[in-house]
Amino acid sequence: MNELHLARAYLARVAEPPAAALVAFVNEVGPVTAAELVRKGQCPPRVVQETTARREVDQAEQDLVEAKRRGIRLVIPEDEEWPAWPLLSLENAERRGVRSAVTPLALWVRGQPRLDEAASSAVAIVGARAATAYGESLAGEFAYGLVGHGMAVFSGAAYGIDGAAHRGALSAEGLTAAFLGCGIDTGYPASHTGLLSRIADQGGLVVSEYPPGTPPARHRFLVRNRLIAALTEGTVVVEAAQRSGARNTATTAGVLGKSVMAVPGPVGSRLSAGCHELIRDSAATLVSSVGDIMDVVGKLGTQPAEKSKSRRPTDGLGSDALRVHETLEKREGKSVEEIAAESGVPVPRVRAVLPALELEAFAQRGESGWQLSPVVKKSQKTA
Amino acid sequence: MNELHLARAYLARVAEPPAAALVAFVNEVGPVTAAELVRKGQCPPRVVQETTARREVDQAEQDLVEAKRRGIRLVIPEDEEWPAWPLLSLENAERRGVRSAVTPLALWVRGQPRLDEAASSAVAIVGARAATAYGESLAGEFAYGLVGHGMAVFSGAAYGIDGAAHRGALSAEGLTAAFLGCGIDTGYPASHTGLLSRIADQGGLVVSEYPPGTPPARHRFLVRNRLIAALTEGTVVVEAAQRSGARNTATTAGVLGKSVMAVPGPVGSRLSAGCHELIRDSAATLVSSVGDIMDVVGKLGTQPAEKSKSRRPTDGLGSDALRVHETLEKREGKSVEEIAAESGVPVPRVRAVLPALELEAFAQRGESGWQLSPVVKKSQKTA
């Protein structure tokens, strides 16, 4: 337990996600200073607004102790395990219409695998809670098959399609990750506590950005959906009514530049209507088999090879990251402030983006400041 | 019974459709002269080749007498009832990959309505013979609903989807037309003879380009499919295996610039696999209701109004027709030979295209030759 984890455990409890101002403040001054200043109320007005209700609740240490006792760890942006690359897709997504497109302050994680590695080749399978036998059977079958192709299956641990997807992946002894819209210890939905334990015990992950004890709420499921969308290559909607959480995840995935797929079903089934609408409106590709899904996800993977001339490794970067990257030079190091001035990207954003660029070997911290990495960078997607 | 009908009745029996060389020859010299020359074997080698096997079979008069007795008429390009406009879509379609994209020499028709009027707002519903109850029920429901929106329903009179579509239209007291891949009197499929009579007796049409007595054959169904595609605004595939005649109609419709629609079904149903493939490959729009179909077909109808600036009335013309149209002038008449020389379109094609342009009020025959119609031409599609 170090001061970074303590600071972020405090910060993650102090504001309701997504806390855009707080996240920007933390990026600017660092988590330890941010935690101190929030505690004292000495921070910008918008941050005060986000944190004022809970700033005196400081149970970071006991959260971390209790979590450790239960096999839960806090994964923070300063950790190697942080999935910095896929979370970059949230950059600037707010202006593209993704409500709450804010990077989480930290993630509570239960289970063996490294979160960043799990997220390196994952597909989301989502859908209706009140699913039909048809939908649940397909969700399970697709999850089983995707595991066979080396993919992890991410979902939201809800009844119906989500649960079937997790179980399908487990039955193939594959990696599955459940993202919760409540505290990681809350045990919701109630009759899925067994499933969640199986996931964590059998090589999977249970993940939440909500502090322990947080009760489930509808808005939290919607906020949670952005993580499922961001941390996967693509989202498969198996069954969804015309307005539904699964469609929300699909829409988010689309805005984040991920593949959106939908499974057709019988015309007249209310639970296929959302899928048909996504397909009809060209918001999703029709998939009817594991092969179809791999084709769609695989297309992304083979793009750099196929289009090696037209595609650059930095094509996956968000616009701030791209602007920061473009100001870096090979031989000369630059300070964060210099980069901010040259790129026009605010200092806090430059601070947030540089470590992610470093993780992906686009940038490195030299003696004289930040500079381009000498390594010829391969695209993330060729893996 | 006039000499044009006699000549075309003879010609329609003398070669197996599609007879590209014969059709071109007839367009060049006119049906009466063409019939005489074919009888004598005095025609270009390719026409001889197409006609040599049957040129001595001349039962045109008895075909017409017998047809009239049975309430069947021969509709020919020289008749007002000829659907010249929709058949223009076959122009040049051969080079776009439609096998047998040749205008028919004549059509045998049974039933009250005018064929051209029926074809002015028709949708094709096609699909597998070995359809499921699901598919048949949807085909019937869609046909019933389309009739309620003023559309005629065209199909191929086969078992399964086709039959269900015809019956659905009949039960709504709507106009339905059955296109056969055999002689109009052949009564195929056997247990659909009753259905065909009901169609003809209850305000619908039975249509075939094959002379009376022609037995059904697989290649004739495929040749027939081009007429269903050409004479409708769009084709809806309700159920189809991955290789099927219905997909052939859909592909043809697409090449002819018509709307192609497909109905989803349960994943795992072999009979929905063709539909899913069409949708996945963006060769068809997913439709799951009559409203969806009307949206797709209706889009075409509203395009000229929405895009009045960018869309011209001649946009629907084939390339030969367009080139011919462009050489016409408002005040000065031109001979066919002059138009051919200026446009680079061969004389027979100019002869074939001009009457169609005239029918659609793009051109008119004046004292000094062919010229532009003074009428401001509205697009066909605004109707």
Tab-separated table of N, CA and C in Angstrom, chain B residues 185-253:
chain	number	residue	atom	x	y	z
B	185	ASP	N	-49.619	-21.655	-69.763
B	185	ASP	CA	-50.680	-22.654	-69.639
B	185	ASP	C	-50.171	-23.948	-69.045
B	186	THR	N	-48.905	-23.952	-68.629
B	186	THR	CA	-48.296	-25.227	-68.254
B	186	THR	C	-48.780	-25.734	-66.890
B	187	GLY	N	-49.245	-24.826	-66.082
B	187	GLY	CA	-49.767	-25.260	-64.787
B	187	GLY	C	-48.686	-25.834	-63.897
B	188	TYR	N	-47.669	-25.025	-63.665
B	188	TYR	CA	-46.591	-25.462	-62.789
B	188	TYR	C	-46.337	-24.374	-61.767
B	189	PRO	N	-46.095	-24.678	-60.519
B	189	PRO	CA	-46.123	-26.037	-59.951
B	189	PRO	C	-47.549	-26.602	-59.917
B	190	ALA	N	-47.633	-27.918	-60.067
B	190	ALA	CA	-48.921	-28.571	-60.272
B	190	ALA	C	-49.969	-28.140	-59.241
B	191	SER	N	-49.602	-28.164	-57.985
B	191	SER	CA	-50.641	-27.866	-57.002
B	191	SER	C	-50.846	-26.365	-56.827
B	192	HIS	N	-50.203	-25.557	-57.663
B	192	HIS	CA	-50.452	-24.121	-57.635
B	192	HIS	C	-51.324	-23.662	-58.803
B	193	THR	N	-51.854	-24.616	-59.596
B	193	THR	CA	-52.716	-24.190	-60.721
B	193	THR	C	-53.941	-23.462	-60.187
B	194	GLY	N	-54.440	-23.926	-59.068
B	194	GLY	CA	-55.591	-23.242	-58.463
B	194	GLY	C	-55.218	-21.831	-58.044
B	195	LEU	N	-54.054	-21.689	-57.429
B	195	LEU	CA	-53.587	-20.364	-56.998
B	195	LEU	C	-53.438	-19.434	-58.204
B	196	LEU	N	-52.843	-19.950	-59.294
B	196	LEU	CA	-52.647	-19.119	-60.484
B	196	LEU	C	-53.996	-18.658	-61.049
B	197	SER	N	-54.984	-19.543	-61.046
B	197	SER	CA	-56.316	-19.147	-61.518
B	197	SER	C	-56.927	-18.090	-60.606
B	198	ARG	N	-56.752	-18.271	-59.325
B	198	ARG	CA	-57.282	-17.269	-58.391
B	198	ARG	C	-56.629	-15.909	-58.641
B	199	ILE	N	-55.323	-15.924	-58.852
B	199	ILE	CA	-54.612	-14.663	-59.117
B	199	ILE	C	-55.206	-13.982	-60.345
B	200	ALA	N	-55.349	-14.754	-61.449
B	200	ALA	CA	-55.847	-14.172	-62.695
B	200	ALA	C	-57.309	-13.734	-62.553
B	201	ASP	N	-58.087	-14.485	-61.785
B	201	ASP	CA	-59.521	-14.185	-61.677
B	201	ASP	C	-59.804	-13.079	-60.669
B	202	GLN	N	-58.901	-12.890	-59.713
B	202	GLN	CA	-59.192	-11.922	-58.643
B	202	GLN	C	-58.353	-10.662	-58.794
B	203	GLY	N	-58.223	-10.197	-60.047
B	203	GLY	CA	-57.598	-8.890	-60.248
B	203	GLY	C	-56.093	-8.905	-60.302
B	204	GLY	N	-55.481	-10.077	-60.422
B	204	GLY	CA	-54.031	-10.132	-60.524
B	204	GLY	C	-53.578	-10.518	-61.921
B	205	LEU	N	-52.306	-10.819	-62.065
B	205	LEU	CA	-51.729	-11.143	-63.365
B	205	LEU	C	-50.867	-12.394	-63.277
B	206	VAL	N	-50.938	-13.211	-64.325
B	206	VAL	CA	-49.975	-14.282	-64.494
B	206	VAL	C	-49.217	-13.961	-65.780
B	207	VAL	N	-47.889	-14.007	-65.710
B	207	VAL	CA	-47.067	-13.502	-66.808
B	207	VAL	C	-45.969	-14.516	-67.150
B	208	SER	N	-45.740	-14.693	-68.455
B	208	SER	CA	-44.597	-15.506	-68.873
B	208	SER	C	-44.092	-15.055	-70.225
B	209	GLU	N	-42.777	-15.091	-70.397
B	209	GLU	CA	-42.246	-14.781	-71.724
B	209	GLU	C	-42.116	-16.063	-72.555
B	210	TYR	N	-42.418	-17.212	-71.932
B	210	TYR	CA	-42.266	-18.476	-72.646
B	210	TYR	C	-43.547	-18.807	-73.395
B	211	PRO	N	-43.429	-19.319	-74.615
B	211	PRO	CA	-44.629	-19.635	-75.383
B	211	PRO	C	-45.437	-20.754	-74.713
B	212	PRO	N	-46.724	-20.774	-74.963
B	212	PRO	CA	-47.568	-21.793	-74.356
B	212	PRO	C	-46.982	-23.184	-74.552
B	213	GLY	N	-47.103	-24.014	-73.551
B	213	GLY	CA	-46.617	-25.381	-73.641
B	213	GLY	C	-45.173	-25.582	-73.231
B	214	THR	N	-44.430	-24.474	-72.986
B	214	THR	CA	-43.018	-24.635	-72.604
B	214	THR	C	-42.922	-25.294	-71.226
B	215	PRO	N	-42.179	-26.386	-71.124
B	215	PRO	CA	-42.051	-27.018	-69.801
B	215	PRO	C	-41.138	-26.204	-68.871
B	216	PRO	N	-41.352	-26.311	-67.561
B	216	PRO	CA	-40.478	-25.597	-66.617
B	216	PRO	C	-39.070	-26.171	-66.650
B	217	ALA	N	-38.074	-25.323	-66.360
B	217	ALA	CA	-36.681	-25.777	-66.277
B	217	ALA	C	-35.928	-24.804	-65.384
B	218	ARG	N	-34.923	-25.327	-64.732
B	218	ARG	CA	-34.185	-24.495	-63.785
B	218	ARG	C	-33.652	-23.217	-64.443
B	219	HIS	N	-33.081	-23.359	-65.634
B	219	HIS	CA	-32.501	-22.157	-66.250
B	219	HIS	C	-33.597	-21.149	-66.581
B	220	ARG	N	-34.819	-21.645	-66.841
B	220	ARG	CA	-35.911	-20.712	-67.141
B	220	ARG	C	-36.324	-19.906	-65.908
B	221	PHE	N	-36.236	-20.543	-64.746
B	221	PHE	CA	-36.552	-19.785	-63.520
B	221	PHE	C	-35.553	-18.649	-63.325
B	222	LEU	N	-34.290	-18.946	-63.605
B	222	LEU	CA	-33.262	-17.916	-63.422
B	222	LEU	C	-33.445	-16.782	-64.424
B	223	VAL	N	-33.765	-17.149	-65.682
B	223	VAL	CA	-34.001	-16.134	-66.709
B	223	VAL	C	-35.231	-15.303	-66.331
B	224	ARG	N	-36.251	-15.973	-65.838
B	224	ARG	CA	-37.480	-15.308	-65.410
B	224	ARG	C	-37.219	-14.291	-64.286
B	225	ASN	N	-36.275	-14.637	-63.397
B	225	ASN	CA	-36.004	-13.768	-62.238
B	225	ASN	C	-35.674	-12.321	-62.621
B	226	ARG	N	-35.037	-12.129	-63.782
B	226	ARG	CA	-34.666	-10.772	-64.175
B	226	ARG	C	-35.910	-9.911	-64.383
B	227	LEU	N	-37.024	-10.547	-64.804
B	227	LEU	CA	-38.251	-9.778	-65.025
B	227	LEU	C	-38.847	-9.333	-63.692
B	228	ILE	N	-38.833	-10.226	-62.701
B	228	ILE	CA	-39.339	-9.866	-61.369
B	228	ILE	C	-38.512	-8.703	-60.810
B	229	ALA	N	-37.189	-8.810	-60.987
B	229	ALA	CA	-36.311	-7.747	-60.475
B	229	ALA	C	-36.535	-6.435	-61.213
B	230	ALA	N	-36.666	-6.521	-62.547
B	230	ALA	CA	-36.751	-5.297	-63.346
B	230	ALA	C	-38.085	-4.589	-63.174
B	231	LEU	N	-39.150	-5.356	-62.951
B	231	LEU	CA	-40.488	-4.760	-62.972
B	231	LEU	C	-40.976	-4.301	-61.598
B	232	THR	N	-40.090	-4.320	-60.605
B	232	THR	CA	-40.485	-3.889	-59.259
B	232	THR	C	-39.527	-2.814	-58.748
B	233	GLU	N	-39.995	-2.104	-57.742
B	233	GLU	CA	-39.156	-1.060	-57.117
B	233	GLU	C	-38.042	-1.684	-56.298
B	234	GLY	N	-38.351	-2.851	-55.735
B	234	GLY	CA	-37.370	-3.491	-54.877
B	234	GLY	C	-37.768	-4.924	-54.615
B	235	THR	N	-36.815	-5.711	-54.169
B	235	THR	CA	-37.044	-7.130	-53.917
B	235	THR	C	-36.795	-7.433	-52.443
B	236	VAL	N	-37.776	-8.091	-51.818
B	236	VAL	CA	-37.629	-8.520	-50.428
B	236	VAL	C	-37.376	-10.022	-50.407
B	237	VAL	N	-36.242	-10.427	-49.863
B	237	VAL	CA	-35.960	-11.851	-49.701
B	237	VAL	C	-36.368	-12.249	-48.290
B	238	VAL	N	-37.337	-13.151	-48.187
B	238	VAL	CA	-37.853	-13.489	-46.859
B	238	VAL	C	-37.070	-14.623	-46.215
B	239	GLU	N	-36.871	-15.694	-46.932
B	239	GLU	CA	-36.008	-16.762	-46.442
B	239	GLU	C	-35.237	-17.295	-47.636
B	240	ALA	N	-33.956	-17.530	-47.459
B	240	ALA	CA	-33.176	-18.059	-48.568
B	240	ALA	C	-31.942	-18.762	-48.044
B	241	ALA	N	-31.682	-19.917	-48.580
B	241	ALA	CA	-30.436	-20.601	-48.250
B	241	ALA	C	-29.290	-19.834	-48.903
B	242	GLN	N	-28.063	-20.228	-48.588
B	242	GLN	CA	-26.945	-19.402	-49.050
B	242	GLN	C	-26.812	-19.377	-50.562
B	243	ARG	N	-27.133	-20.478	-51.232
B	243	ARG	CA	-27.216	-20.422	-52.696
B	243	ARG	C	-28.652	-20.716	-53.069
B	244	SER	N	-29.287	-19.803	-53.739
B	244	SER	CA	-30.707	-20.008	-54.013
B	244	SER	C	-31.167	-19.084	-55.115
B	245	GLY	N	-32.293	-19.426	-55.684
B	245	GLY	CA	-32.879	-18.605	-56.734
B	245	GLY	C	-33.281	-17.235	-56.225
B	246	ALA	N	-33.758	-17.195	-54.984
B	246	ALA	CA	-34.176	-15.909	-54.437
B	246	ALA	C	-32.987	-14.963	-54.338
B	247	ARG	N	-31.833	-15.497	-53.967
B	247	ARG	CA	-30.641	-14.658	-53.910
B	247	ARG	C	-30.255	-14.205	-55.304
B	248	ASN	N	-30.503	-15.052	-56.291
B	248	ASN	CA	-30.244	-14.659	-57.680
B	248	ASN	C	-31.114	-13.457	-58.063
B	249	THR	N	-32.386	-13.510	-57.708
B	249	THR	CA	-33.269	-12.366	-57.983
B	249	THR	C	-32.764	-11.120	-57.264
B	250	ALA	N	-32.359	-11.302	-56.001
B	250	ALA	CA	-31.881	-10.162	-55.208
B	250	ALA	C	-30.640	-9.545	-55.833
B	251	THR	N	-29.708	-10.394	-56.239
B	251	THR	CA	-28.484	-9.896	-56.851
B	251	THR	C	-28.808	-9.136	-58.130
B	252	THR	N	-29.709	-9.726	-58.941
B	252	THR	CA	-30.104	-9.053	-60.180
B	252	THR	C	-30.730	-7.700	-59.875
B	253	ALA	N	-31.633	-7.668	-58.901
B	253	ALA	CA	-32.284	-6.407	-58.534
B	253	ALA	C	-31.237	-5.369	-58.160
